[in-house]
Amino acid sequence: MMVLKTRVVLAVAFAAAGLSATACATVQPWQRGLLADSCMVFDSNNTAAYMTHWQESREGSMGGFGVQGGGCGCK
Amino acid sequence: MIGRRAFALVLATLLAVPVLGAVPKDAPDITLTALSGKPIRIADLKGQVVLLDFWASWCIPCRRSFPEVDALHRELQPKGLTVIAVNVDEQQKNAYTFLEKYPHTMTIAFDPKGAVAQAFDLQAMPSSMIVDRHGRIRFTHEGYTDKTISQFRSEVLQLLAEGE
């Protein structure tokens, strides 16, 4: 009985720790300075276009390579 | 009969609110810190038409809006407009670099913790609010397009004319 109780307590503690460790956070519009940094852009060093071209040639497929834009979220 | 009239009046008012726009809210009573270090209390600006322009060095549209808003300030300051450009950069040195690049005459204020932005319930960058002579937020703009500056001008002129 004692072992079961301990297990339940441990399971609840792990679940709580797991829930509290989620990385979701709301970034307010005025807090997007770091997200807007050029190093946050997917293709900041301009090599992605070359890599995409290379992959398209090798795989014989096109498209599905992410989205445009950085993290500023400005209107 | 009076009851019916009163009911009709209340109903008409309730229906008119979404059509005519939300009832203007009072600007929050907060104090900003100017570039000079001088405190600026929003409540002390009653009697003036105030354009609050929230900007940041990292905000791409702000590179266009900032000089245009400054030009509007130079144009309409003699008529009674006060422009406060509120910077929300967390790193103030980035704001100083921006300010060196873009000469200005309007008042610059800093909000590195975002307290003012939060008080004004900012939803986007850039954002601007136009406050009337009674301290009420009458117009809010989110983002910046080709038409925004002309909208600012007409709205400011409307509010300046109201107080005359």
Coordinates of C-alpha atoms in Angstrom, one line a residue:
Chain A
M1 CA 0.0 0.0 0.0
M2 CA 2.8 2.3 0.9
V3 CA 4.7 1.6 -2.3
L4 CA 1.5 2.3 -4.3
K5 CA 1.1 5.6 -2.6
T6 CA 4.7 6.6 -3.3
R7 CA 4.3 5.7 -6.9
V8 CA 1.1 7.8 -7.2
V9 CA 2.9 10.7 -5.6
L10 CA 5.9 10.3 -7.9
A11 CA 3.6 10.1 -10.9
V12 CA 1.8 13.3 -10.0
A13 CA 5.1 15.0 -9.3
F14 CA 6.5 14.0 -12.7
A15 CA 3.3 15.1 -14.4
A16 CA 3.4 18.5 -12.6
A17 CA 7.1 18.9 -13.5
G18 CA 6.4 18.0 -17.1
L19 CA 3.5 20.4 -17.4
S20 CA 5.5 23.3 -15.8
A21 CA 8.4 22.6 -18.1
T22 CA 6.5 23.3 -21.3
A23 CA 8.2 26.0 -23.3
C24 CA 5.1 27.9 -24.4
A25 CA 5.1 31.7 -23.6
T26 CA 3.2 34.6 -25.1
V27 CA 5.6 37.1 -26.6
Q28 CA 4.1 40.6 -26.5
P29 CA 4.4 42.8 -29.6
W30 CA 6.9 45.1 -27.9
Q31 CA 9.1 42.1 -26.8
R32 CA 10.0 40.9 -30.3
G33 CA 13.3 42.6 -30.5
L34 CA 15.3 39.4 -30.2
L35 CA 13.0 37.5 -32.5
A36 CA 13.5 40.2 -35.1
D37 CA 17.3 39.9 -35.0
S38 CA 18.8 39.0 -38.4
C39 CA 20.3 35.8 -36.9
M40 CA 16.7 34.6 -36.2
V41 CA 15.9 34.5 -39.9
F42 CA 15.9 31.0 -41.3
D43 CA 18.1 32.0 -44.3
S44 CA 20.2 34.5 -42.5
N45 CA 23.5 33.4 -44.3
N46 CA 21.7 32.9 -47.7
T47 CA 22.8 29.3 -48.1
A48 CA 19.3 27.9 -47.8
A49 CA 18.5 28.7 -51.5
Y50 CA 21.6 26.8 -52.6
M51 CA 20.8 23.8 -50.3
T52 CA 17.2 23.8 -51.6
H53 CA 18.3 23.8 -55.2
W54 CA 20.8 21.0 -54.4
Q55 CA 18.1 18.9 -52.6
E56 CA 15.6 19.5 -55.4
S57 CA 18.1 18.2 -58.0
R58 CA 19.0 15.1 -55.9
E59 CA 15.5 14.2 -54.8
G60 CA 13.6 15.1 -57.9
S61 CA 11.0 17.0 -55.9
M62 CA 10.1 20.6 -55.2
G63 CA 8.5 22.7 -52.5
G64 CA 7.8 22.2 -48.8
F65 CA 10.8 24.2 -47.7
G66 CA 9.4 26.4 -44.9
V67 CA 7.9 29.9 -44.9
Q68 CA 9.0 33.4 -45.6
G69 CA 9.8 36.1 -43.1
G70 CA 11.5 36.7 -39.7
G71 CA 10.1 37.0 -36.2
C72 CA 9.3 40.7 -35.9
G73 CA 5.6 40.2 -36.5
C74 CA 5.4 43.9 -37.5
K75 CA 2.5 45.1 -39.5
Chain B
M1 CA -45.4 54.9 -22.8
I2 CA -42.3 56.5 -21.1
G3 CA -41.1 53.0 -20.3
R4 CA -41.3 52.1 -24.0
R5 CA -39.5 55.2 -25.0
A6 CA -36.7 54.6 -22.5
F7 CA -36.4 51.0 -23.7
A8 CA -36.2 52.2 -27.3
L9 CA -33.5 54.7 -26.3
V10 CA -31.4 52.2 -24.5
L11 CA -31.8 49.7 -27.4
A12 CA -30.8 52.4 -29.9
T13 CA -27.8 53.3 -27.9
L14 CA -26.7 49.7 -27.6
L15 CA -27.1 49.1 -31.3
A16 CA -25.3 52.4 -32.1
V17 CA -22.1 51.6 -30.1
P18 CA -20.8 48.9 -32.5
V19 CA -21.7 51.0 -35.5
L20 CA -20.3 54.3 -34.3
G21 CA -17.2 52.7 -32.7
A22 CA -16.3 52.0 -29.2
V23 CA -16.7 54.6 -26.5
P24 CA -13.4 56.4 -26.1
K25 CA -11.3 55.2 -23.2
D26 CA -9.3 57.4 -20.9
A27 CA -5.6 57.3 -21.5
P28 CA -3.9 55.5 -18.6
D29 CA -2.4 57.8 -16.0
I30 CA 1.2 56.9 -16.4
T31 CA 4.5 58.7 -16.4
L32 CA 7.1 58.3 -19.2
T33 CA 10.8 59.1 -19.1
A34 CA 11.9 61.4 -21.8
L35 CA 15.2 61.2 -23.6
S36 CA 16.3 64.2 -21.5
G37 CA 15.5 62.3 -18.4
K38 CA 12.5 64.5 -17.7
P39 CA 9.3 62.7 -16.5
I40 CA 6.2 63.1 -18.7
R41 CA 2.9 62.4 -17.1
I42 CA 0.2 61.7 -19.6
A43 CA -2.5 63.2 -17.3
D44 CA -0.6 66.5 -17.4
L45 CA -1.0 66.8 -21.1
K46 CA -4.7 67.4 -20.9
G47 CA -5.7 70.4 -23.0
Q48 CA -3.4 69.2 -25.8
V49 CA -3.9 66.8 -28.6
V50 CA -1.3 64.0 -28.1
L51 CA 0.0 61.5 -30.7
L52 CA 1.7 58.6 -29.0
D53 CA 3.8 56.6 -31.4
F54 CA 5.2 53.3 -30.2
W55 CA 8.4 52.4 -32.1
A56 CA 11.5 50.2 -31.8
S57 CA 14.8 50.0 -33.6
W58 CA 14.1 46.4 -34.8
C59 CA 10.7 47.3 -36.2
I60 CA 11.1 47.6 -40.0
P61 CA 7.9 49.7 -40.7
C62 CA 9.2 52.2 -38.0
R63 CA 12.1 53.2 -40.2
R64 CA 9.5 54.7 -42.4
S65 CA 6.9 55.9 -39.9
F66 CA 9.4 57.6 -37.6
P67 CA 10.6 60.4 -40.0
E68 CA 7.0 60.9 -41.3
V69 CA 5.6 61.3 -37.8
D70 CA 8.4 63.7 -37.0
A71 CA 7.5 65.7 -40.1
L72 CA 3.9 65.8 -38.9
H73 CA 5.0 67.0 -35.5
R74 CA 7.0 69.9 -37.1
E75 CA 3.9 70.7 -39.2
L76 CA 1.2 70.6 -36.5
Q77 CA 3.1 71.5 -33.3
P78 CA 2.3 75.2 -33.8
K79 CA -1.4 74.3 -34.0
G80 CA -1.3 72.4 -30.7
L81 CA -0.1 68.9 -31.4
T82 CA 2.2 67.1 -29.0
V83 CA 4.0 64.0 -30.4
I84 CA 5.6 61.5 -28.0
A85 CA 7.6 58.8 -29.7
V86 CA 7.7 55.9 -27.2
N87 CA 10.6 53.6 -27.7
V88 CA 10.1 50.0 -26.5
D89 CA 13.6 48.6 -27.2
E90 CA 14.8 46.4 -24.3
Q91 CA 18.4 47.5 -25.1
Q92 CA 18.4 51.3 -25.1
K93 CA 21.7 51.5 -27.0
N94 CA 19.9 50.2 -30.1
A95 CA 17.4 53.1 -29.7
Y96 CA 20.3 55.6 -29.5
T97 CA 21.9 54.1 -32.7
F98 CA 18.5 54.5 -34.4
L99 CA 18.1 58.1 -33.2
E100 CA 21.5 59.0 -34.5
K101 CA 20.5 57.8 -37.9
Y102 CA 17.1 59.5 -37.9
P103 CA 17.2 63.1 -36.9
H104 CA 14.1 64.2 -35.0
T105 CA 12.5 67.2 -33.2
M106 CA 9.6 65.4 -31.5
T107 CA 9.8 64.2 -27.9
I108 CA 11.3 60.8 -27.4
A109 CA 10.4 58.7 -24.4
F110 CA 11.6 55.2 -23.3
D111 CA 9.7 52.2 -22.1
P112 CA 12.3 49.4 -21.9
K113 CA 10.2 47.2 -19.6
G114 CA 7.0 47.6 -21.7
A115 CA 5.0 49.0 -18.8
V116 CA 3.5 51.8 -20.9
A117 CA 2.9 49.5 -23.9
Q118 CA 1.1 47.2 -21.6
A119 CA -1.0 50.0 -20.1
F120 CA -2.1 51.0 -23.6
D121 CA -2.8 47.4 -24.4
L122 CA -0.5 47.4 -27.5
Q123 CA -1.5 44.7 -30.0
A124 CA 1.1 45.3 -32.8
M125 CA 4.2 47.1 -33.7
P126 CA 4.2 49.9 -34.7
S127 CA 1.1 51.3 -32.9
S128 CA -0.1 54.8 -32.4
M129 CA -2.8 56.4 -30.3
I130 CA -4.3 59.8 -30.7
V131 CA -5.5 61.3 -27.4
D132 CA -7.9 64.3 -27.4
R133 CA -7.8 67.4 -25.2
H134 CA -9.8 65.6 -22.5
G135 CA -7.3 62.8 -22.2
R136 CA -9.4 60.2 -24.1
I137 CA -7.9 57.8 -26.6
R138 CA -9.9 58.7 -29.7
F139 CA -8.0 56.9 -32.5
T140 CA -5.8 53.8 -32.5
H141 CA -3.6 52.6 -35.4
E142 CA -1.9 49.3 -35.7
G143 CA 0.8 48.9 -38.3
Y144 CA 1.9 51.5 -40.8
T145 CA 0.9 51.8 -44.5
D146 CA 1.0 54.4 -47.2
K147 CA -2.3 55.9 -45.9
T148 CA -1.5 56.1 -42.2
I149 CA 0.2 59.5 -42.1
S150 CA -2.7 61.2 -44.0
Q151 CA -5.1 59.5 -41.5
F152 CA -3.0 60.9 -38.6
R153 CA -3.1 64.4 -40.1
S154 CA -6.9 64.4 -40.6
E155 CA -7.6 62.9 -37.2
V156 CA -5.3 65.3 -35.4
L157 CA -6.8 68.3 -37.3
Q158 CA -10.3 67.0 -36.3
L159 CA -9.3 66.8 -32.6
L160 CA -7.5 70.2 -32.8
A161 CA -10.7 71.8 -34.2
E162 CA -12.9 70.2 -31.5
G163 CA -11.1 72.2 -28.8
E164 CA -11.3 75.6 -30.5

